[in-house]
Coordinates of C-alpha atoms and ligand atoms in Angstrom, one line a residue:
M45 CA -8.7 186.8 116.1
A46 CA -8.1 189.7 118.6
D47 CA -9.0 186.7 120.9
L48 CA -6.7 184.7 119.8
A49 CA -4.0 187.5 119.6
Q50 CA -4.6 188.3 123.0
A51 CA -4.6 184.7 124.1
L52 CA -0.8 184.3 122.4
Q53 CA 0.4 187.4 124.2
E54 CA -0.7 186.5 127.7
L55 CA 0.8 183.1 126.9
E56 CA 4.1 184.3 126.1
A57 CA 4.0 186.8 129.1
Q58 CA 3.3 183.6 131.3
G59 CA 5.5 181.4 129.8
L60 CA 8.6 184.1 129.8
A61 CA 7.8 184.6 133.5
A62 CA 7.8 181.1 134.4
I63 CA 11.1 180.6 132.4
A64 CA 12.8 183.3 134.2
A65 CA 11.5 182.2 137.6
A66 CA 12.7 178.5 137.2
T67 CA 16.2 177.7 139.3
S68 CA 16.5 174.3 137.9
L69 CA 17.1 172.2 134.6
A70 CA 14.2 169.4 135.9
A71 CA 11.6 172.4 136.1
L72 CA 12.9 174.1 132.7
E73 CA 12.5 171.0 130.6
Q74 CA 9.0 170.8 132.4
L75 CA 8.1 174.1 131.1
R76 CA 9.1 173.5 127.5
V77 CA 6.6 170.3 127.8
D78 CA 4.2 172.4 129.3
Y79 CA 4.3 175.1 126.7
L80 CA 5.8 174.0 123.5
G81 CA 5.3 170.4 123.9
K82 CA 2.5 168.6 121.5
K83 CA 0.2 168.6 123.7
G84 CA 1.4 172.3 125.4
E85 CA -0.4 175.6 125.6
L86 CA 0.7 177.1 122.8
S87 CA -0.7 173.9 120.6
Q88 CA -3.8 174.1 122.4
V89 CA -4.6 177.7 121.5
L90 CA -3.4 177.1 118.0
R91 CA -6.3 174.8 117.7
G92 CA -8.7 177.7 117.7
M93 CA -7.0 178.5 114.4
G94 CA -9.4 176.1 112.6
Q95 CA -12.5 178.6 113.6
L96 CA -10.6 182.1 111.8
P97 CA -11.5 183.1 108.6
P98 CA -8.7 181.9 106.2
A99 CA -7.7 185.6 105.4
E100 CA -6.7 185.7 109.1
R101 CA -5.0 182.9 109.6
P102 CA -1.4 183.6 107.8
H103 CA -1.4 186.7 110.5
I104 CA -2.0 184.4 113.5
G105 CA 0.5 181.9 112.7
A106 CA 3.0 184.0 112.0
L107 CA 2.1 185.6 115.8
A108 CA 2.6 182.1 116.9
N109 CA 5.6 181.6 115.4
Q110 CA 7.2 184.2 117.1
V111 CA 6.2 183.3 120.3
K112 CA 7.3 179.9 120.1
D113 CA 10.6 181.7 118.9
R114 CA 10.6 183.7 121.9
L115 CA 9.9 181.2 124.3
Q116 CA 12.4 178.8 122.7
E117 CA 15.0 181.6 123.6
A118 CA 13.9 182.6 126.7
L119 CA 14.4 179.0 127.5
A120 CA 17.7 178.3 126.0
Q121 CA 19.3 181.5 127.8
R122 CA 17.8 180.2 131.2
I123 CA 18.8 176.7 130.8
A124 CA 22.7 178.0 129.8
Q125 CA 22.0 180.4 133.1
V126 CA 21.0 177.4 135.4
Q127 CA 23.9 175.4 134.1
A128 CA 26.4 177.9 134.8
A129 CA 24.7 178.7 138.4
E130 CA 25.0 174.6 139.1
L131 CA 28.4 174.5 138.0
E132 CA 29.6 177.6 140.1
A133 CA 27.9 176.0 143.1
R134 CA 29.9 172.5 142.4
I135 CA 33.0 174.1 141.9
A136 CA 32.3 176.1 145.4
A137 CA 31.4 173.1 147.3
E138 CA 34.1 171.0 146.1
T139 CA 37.2 173.0 146.8
L140 CA 40.1 170.9 146.9
D141 CA 42.2 171.1 150.4
V142 CA 46.2 171.3 149.0
T143 CA 46.9 170.6 152.7
M144 CA 44.9 167.4 152.8
P145 CA 47.1 164.4 153.6
G146 CA 47.4 162.4 150.2
L147 CA 46.3 158.5 150.2
G148 CA 50.3 157.3 150.0
Y149 CA 52.2 154.4 149.4
P150 CA 53.9 152.8 152.3
P151 CA 57.7 153.2 150.7
G152 CA 59.5 150.0 150.6
H153 CA 63.3 149.6 151.5
A154 CA 65.9 146.5 150.5
H155 CA 65.7 143.3 151.7
P156 CA 68.3 143.2 154.6
L157 CA 70.1 140.7 153.0
Q158 CA 70.8 142.8 150.2
Q159 CA 71.1 145.9 152.5
M160 CA 74.1 144.2 154.0
M161 CA 75.6 143.0 150.6
Q162 CA 75.4 147.0 149.4
R163 CA 77.7 148.1 152.9
I164 CA 80.0 145.2 152.4
L165 CA 80.4 145.9 148.7
D166 CA 80.8 149.7 149.4
I167 CA 83.5 149.3 152.1
F168 CA 85.7 146.9 149.4
V169 CA 84.8 149.7 146.5
G170 CA 86.3 152.2 148.7
L171 CA 89.5 150.6 149.3
G172 CA 89.6 150.3 145.6
Y173 CA 87.9 146.9 144.9
Q174 CA 86.2 146.4 141.8
V175 CA 82.8 144.4 141.5
A176 CA 82.5 140.7 139.7
Q177 CA 80.7 137.9 139.3
G178 CA 80.2 134.7 138.0
P179 CA 77.6 131.8 137.1
E180 CA 75.7 130.0 139.6
I181 CA 75.8 126.6 137.6
E182 CA 79.6 125.5 137.8
T183 CA 81.8 123.0 136.8
D184 CA 83.9 120.8 138.8
Y185 CA 86.8 122.5 137.8
Y186 CA 86.1 126.0 138.7
N187 CA 84.2 124.9 142.2
F188 CA 87.0 122.5 143.5
A189 CA 89.8 121.5 141.2
A190 CA 91.4 124.7 140.3
L191 CA 90.7 125.7 144.1
N192 CA 93.3 122.9 144.9
F193 CA 90.6 120.5 146.3
L194 CA 92.2 116.9 145.6
P195 CA 89.6 114.2 144.2
D196 CA 89.6 112.9 147.6
H197 CA 90.2 115.4 150.0
P198 CA 87.6 115.5 152.9
A199 CA 87.3 119.2 151.9
R200 CA 85.3 118.3 149.6
D201 CA 82.5 116.7 152.2
M202 CA 82.2 120.0 153.8
Q203 CA 80.5 121.3 150.7
D204 CA 78.3 118.7 149.1
T205 CA 76.1 120.4 146.4
Y206 CA 73.5 119.6 143.9
Y207 CA 74.6 118.1 140.7
L208 CA 73.0 118.5 137.5
P209 CA 72.4 115.4 135.1
D210 CA 75.3 117.0 132.7
G211 CA 77.8 116.6 135.9
R212 CA 78.0 120.3 136.2
L213 CA 77.1 121.5 140.0
L214 CA 75.8 124.3 141.6
R215 CA 78.4 126.2 143.0
T216 CA 79.1 126.1 146.8
H217 CA 81.3 129.3 147.4
T218 CA 81.9 132.2 145.3
S219 CA 86.1 131.1 145.5
T220 CA 84.7 129.9 141.5
V221 CA 85.1 133.7 140.6
Q222 CA 88.9 133.9 142.0
I223 CA 89.6 131.7 139.2
R224 CA 87.4 132.9 136.5
Y225 CA 88.1 136.5 137.2
M226 CA 92.3 135.5 137.2
E227 CA 91.8 133.6 134.1
A228 CA 90.7 136.5 132.0
H229 CA 92.8 139.4 133.7
Q230 CA 96.3 140.2 134.6
P231 CA 97.5 141.2 137.9
P232 CA 97.2 143.7 139.7
V233 CA 93.6 141.9 140.9
R234 CA 91.6 143.9 143.5
I235 CA 87.7 142.3 143.0
V236 CA 85.0 142.0 145.3
V237 CA 82.3 139.3 144.8
P238 CA 79.2 139.1 145.8
G239 CA 76.6 136.3 144.5
R240 CA 74.4 133.3 145.6
V241 CA 76.0 129.7 146.6
Y242 CA 74.3 126.6 147.3
R243 CA 75.2 123.6 149.6
R244 CA 73.6 120.4 150.6
D245 CA 72.8 120.8 154.3
A246 CA 69.8 120.2 156.1
V247 CA 67.6 123.4 156.5
D248 CA 67.7 124.5 160.7
A249 CA 68.3 128.0 162.2
T250 CA 71.8 128.8 160.5
H251 CA 71.7 126.4 157.4
S252 CA 69.8 127.1 154.5
A253 CA 70.2 125.0 151.0
M254 CA 70.9 128.5 149.2
F255 CA 72.9 131.8 151.0
H256 CA 74.9 134.4 149.9
Q257 CA 78.6 135.0 150.0
I258 CA 81.0 137.9 149.4
E259 CA 84.7 136.9 147.8
I260 CA 87.6 139.0 148.0
L261 CA 90.7 138.6 146.1
A262 CA 93.9 140.6 145.6
V263 CA 97.0 139.6 143.6
E264 CA 100.1 141.3 142.7
P265 CA 103.7 141.5 143.5
G266 CA 104.6 141.5 147.3
L267 CA 101.6 141.4 149.0
K268 CA 101.6 140.2 152.2
F269 CA 99.7 138.3 155.3
T270 CA 100.0 141.8 156.9
D271 CA 98.3 143.5 154.0
L272 CA 95.7 140.4 154.6
K273 CA 95.3 141.7 157.7
G274 CA 95.3 145.3 157.4
T275 CA 92.5 144.7 155.1
L276 CA 90.1 142.8 157.1
V277 CA 90.6 144.4 160.0
T278 CA 89.8 147.5 158.4
F279 CA 86.8 146.2 156.6
V280 CA 85.3 144.3 159.8
R281 CA 85.8 147.6 161.7
A282 CA 83.9 150.0 159.3
L283 CA 81.3 147.3 159.3
F284 CA 80.8 146.8 163.2
G285 CA 82.5 149.9 164.8
E286 CA 85.8 151.4 165.4
D287 CA 86.6 149.8 168.7
V288 CA 85.2 145.9 168.2
P289 CA 87.9 143.6 168.9
V290 CA 89.1 141.6 166.4
R291 CA 91.0 138.2 166.3
F292 CA 92.8 136.0 163.7
R293 CA 92.6 132.0 164.4
A294 CA 94.9 129.8 162.1
S295 CA 92.5 127.4 159.9
Y296 CA 92.9 125.2 156.7
F297 CA 91.4 126.0 153.5
P298 CA 92.7 124.2 150.3
F299 CA 93.1 127.3 148.4
T300 CA 94.6 129.4 150.9
E301 CA 97.9 129.1 152.9
P302 CA 98.5 130.1 155.3
S303 CA 94.5 130.3 156.1
A304 CA 92.9 132.1 159.3
E305 CA 89.4 133.0 160.4
V306 CA 88.5 136.2 161.3
D307 CA 86.3 136.5 165.0
L308 CA 85.6 139.5 166.3
Q309 CA 83.7 140.2 170.0
W310 CA 80.6 140.8 169.9
R311 CA 78.1 141.4 172.9
G312 CA 80.7 139.5 174.9
R313 CA 81.0 136.6 172.7
W314 CA 83.7 135.8 169.7
L315 CA 81.8 134.9 166.6
E316 CA 83.6 134.2 163.4
V317 CA 82.8 136.0 160.6
L318 CA 84.9 135.2 157.6
G319 CA 87.6 132.4 156.2
C320 CA 90.9 134.2 154.6
G321 CA 94.3 133.3 153.5
M322 CA 96.9 133.7 151.6
V323 CA 96.6 132.1 148.1
H324 CA 98.1 129.0 147.6
P325 CA 100.8 128.9 144.7
N326 CA 98.4 125.9 143.4
V327 CA 95.6 128.1 142.6
L328 CA 97.8 130.8 141.2
K329 CA 99.6 128.2 138.3
A330 CA 96.1 127.0 138.0
V331 CA 95.4 130.7 136.2
G332 CA 98.8 130.8 135.0
Y333 CA 100.0 133.4 137.2
D334 CA 103.9 132.9 138.1
P335 CA 103.8 132.3 142.3
E336 CA 107.5 133.5 142.4
K337 CA 106.3 136.4 141.0
Y338 CA 103.0 137.4 142.7
S339 CA 100.9 136.9 145.8
G340 CA 97.8 137.6 147.3
F341 CA 95.0 136.9 149.8
A342 CA 91.6 136.0 149.6
A343 CA 88.8 136.0 152.1
G344 CA 85.2 134.8 151.9
L345 CA 82.2 135.6 154.2
G346 CA 78.8 134.8 154.6
I347 CA 76.2 137.5 154.3
E348 CA 73.3 135.8 156.2
R349 CA 75.8 135.1 159.1
L350 CA 76.8 138.7 159.0
A351 CA 73.3 139.9 158.9
M352 CA 72.3 137.8 161.9
I353 CA 75.3 138.9 163.8
F354 CA 74.8 142.6 163.3
H355 CA 70.7 142.8 164.0
E356 CA 70.8 139.8 166.4
I357 CA 68.4 137.7 164.5
D358 CA 67.7 134.2 165.8
D359 CA 66.6 132.1 162.7
I360 CA 68.1 132.0 159.2
R361 CA 64.8 131.0 157.5
R362 CA 63.6 135.0 158.4
F363 CA 65.4 136.1 155.7
Y364 CA 63.4 133.9 153.3
T365 CA 60.1 133.9 154.0
S366 CA 58.7 137.6 152.7
D367 CA 57.0 138.4 156.2
L368 CA 56.8 142.0 156.8
R369 CA 56.7 141.9 160.4
F370 CA 60.2 140.8 160.1
L371 CA 61.4 142.7 157.4
T372 CA 59.7 146.1 157.8
Q373 CA 62.3 146.3 161.1
F374 CA 65.4 146.8 158.7
Ligands
DAH1341 N1 85.0 129.8 149.9 C1 85.0 129.5 151.5 C2 83.7 128.6 152.0 O1 82.7 128.8 151.8 C3 85.0 130.8 152.4 C4 86.5 131.4 152.0 C5 87.6 131.3 153.2 C6 86.9 132.4 150.9 C7 89.1 131.4 152.8 C8 88.3 132.2 150.8 C9 89.2 132.2 151.9 O2 88.3 133.4 149.6 O3 90.2 132.7 151.5 O4 83.6 128.2 152.8

């Protein structure tokens, strides 16, 4: 019996020392198996119990349980220590460098057409105009008839478009919104109208079947051609620069009389930038405005055309191809 008790004590001392010396969770697990496992040291010592006189067995049994408890407790404590130490080491190794540059997503920006549209709208909003919009699918009435295009007038040929089976069409210009807005509002009118328009044109470097326009309309008693001129010169200079030369050239549109085109001089060349004129009395009559009482001026411009002049872009199709090599330049 004394042998067995001593063996248990030695086992405990040895086990405690080994546990205290272990520095990894794997080593501790191995020690648990070695000492407390089914085929471990403790089991082996206890195998000798069978030879003890029955009276001594409870004492040795109790001693063995104590040894087992102490070893288990020591194991648990050491596991906790090793885990804490491993965590410390990991935290020390994985320090966060807050000065490190982030991954970063390249910031996007507005499409060049959108940018040009916003700049133009901003200028007119600054002059007291309100932004208005209208539908892209239109009737002949809003696209042509109410704008004083007579049924067989050749001006219609210049704006051939796409027709729906029901006879409606894709609008060829934003001038449609002049009619829609005036039908719904009384003067004074000051609107700036951005939108998509469509033409049955062969696509090439300067033509697209879909493009964007901005329409300007002002109506109130006593508006004169000088008001039109002052407004458009102010606009062109706000967009292209204060000393850019601007000229007005007589032109023809069915819905304005007189009509003009505005050119600006840009890098030595005269370039047409917009059409304009005094609203034709027939257009005012079509919406129920009295042409004796009110007068107005209107203008229309192509956003692609202005963006092409402004950025010196050689082909209108570049706007629509989503090529980032092109788009990121603006
Ligand atoms: N609607 C014309 C076009 O698309 C542009 C235009 C010219 C609009 C003169 C106007 C204007 O309001 O007065 O070709």
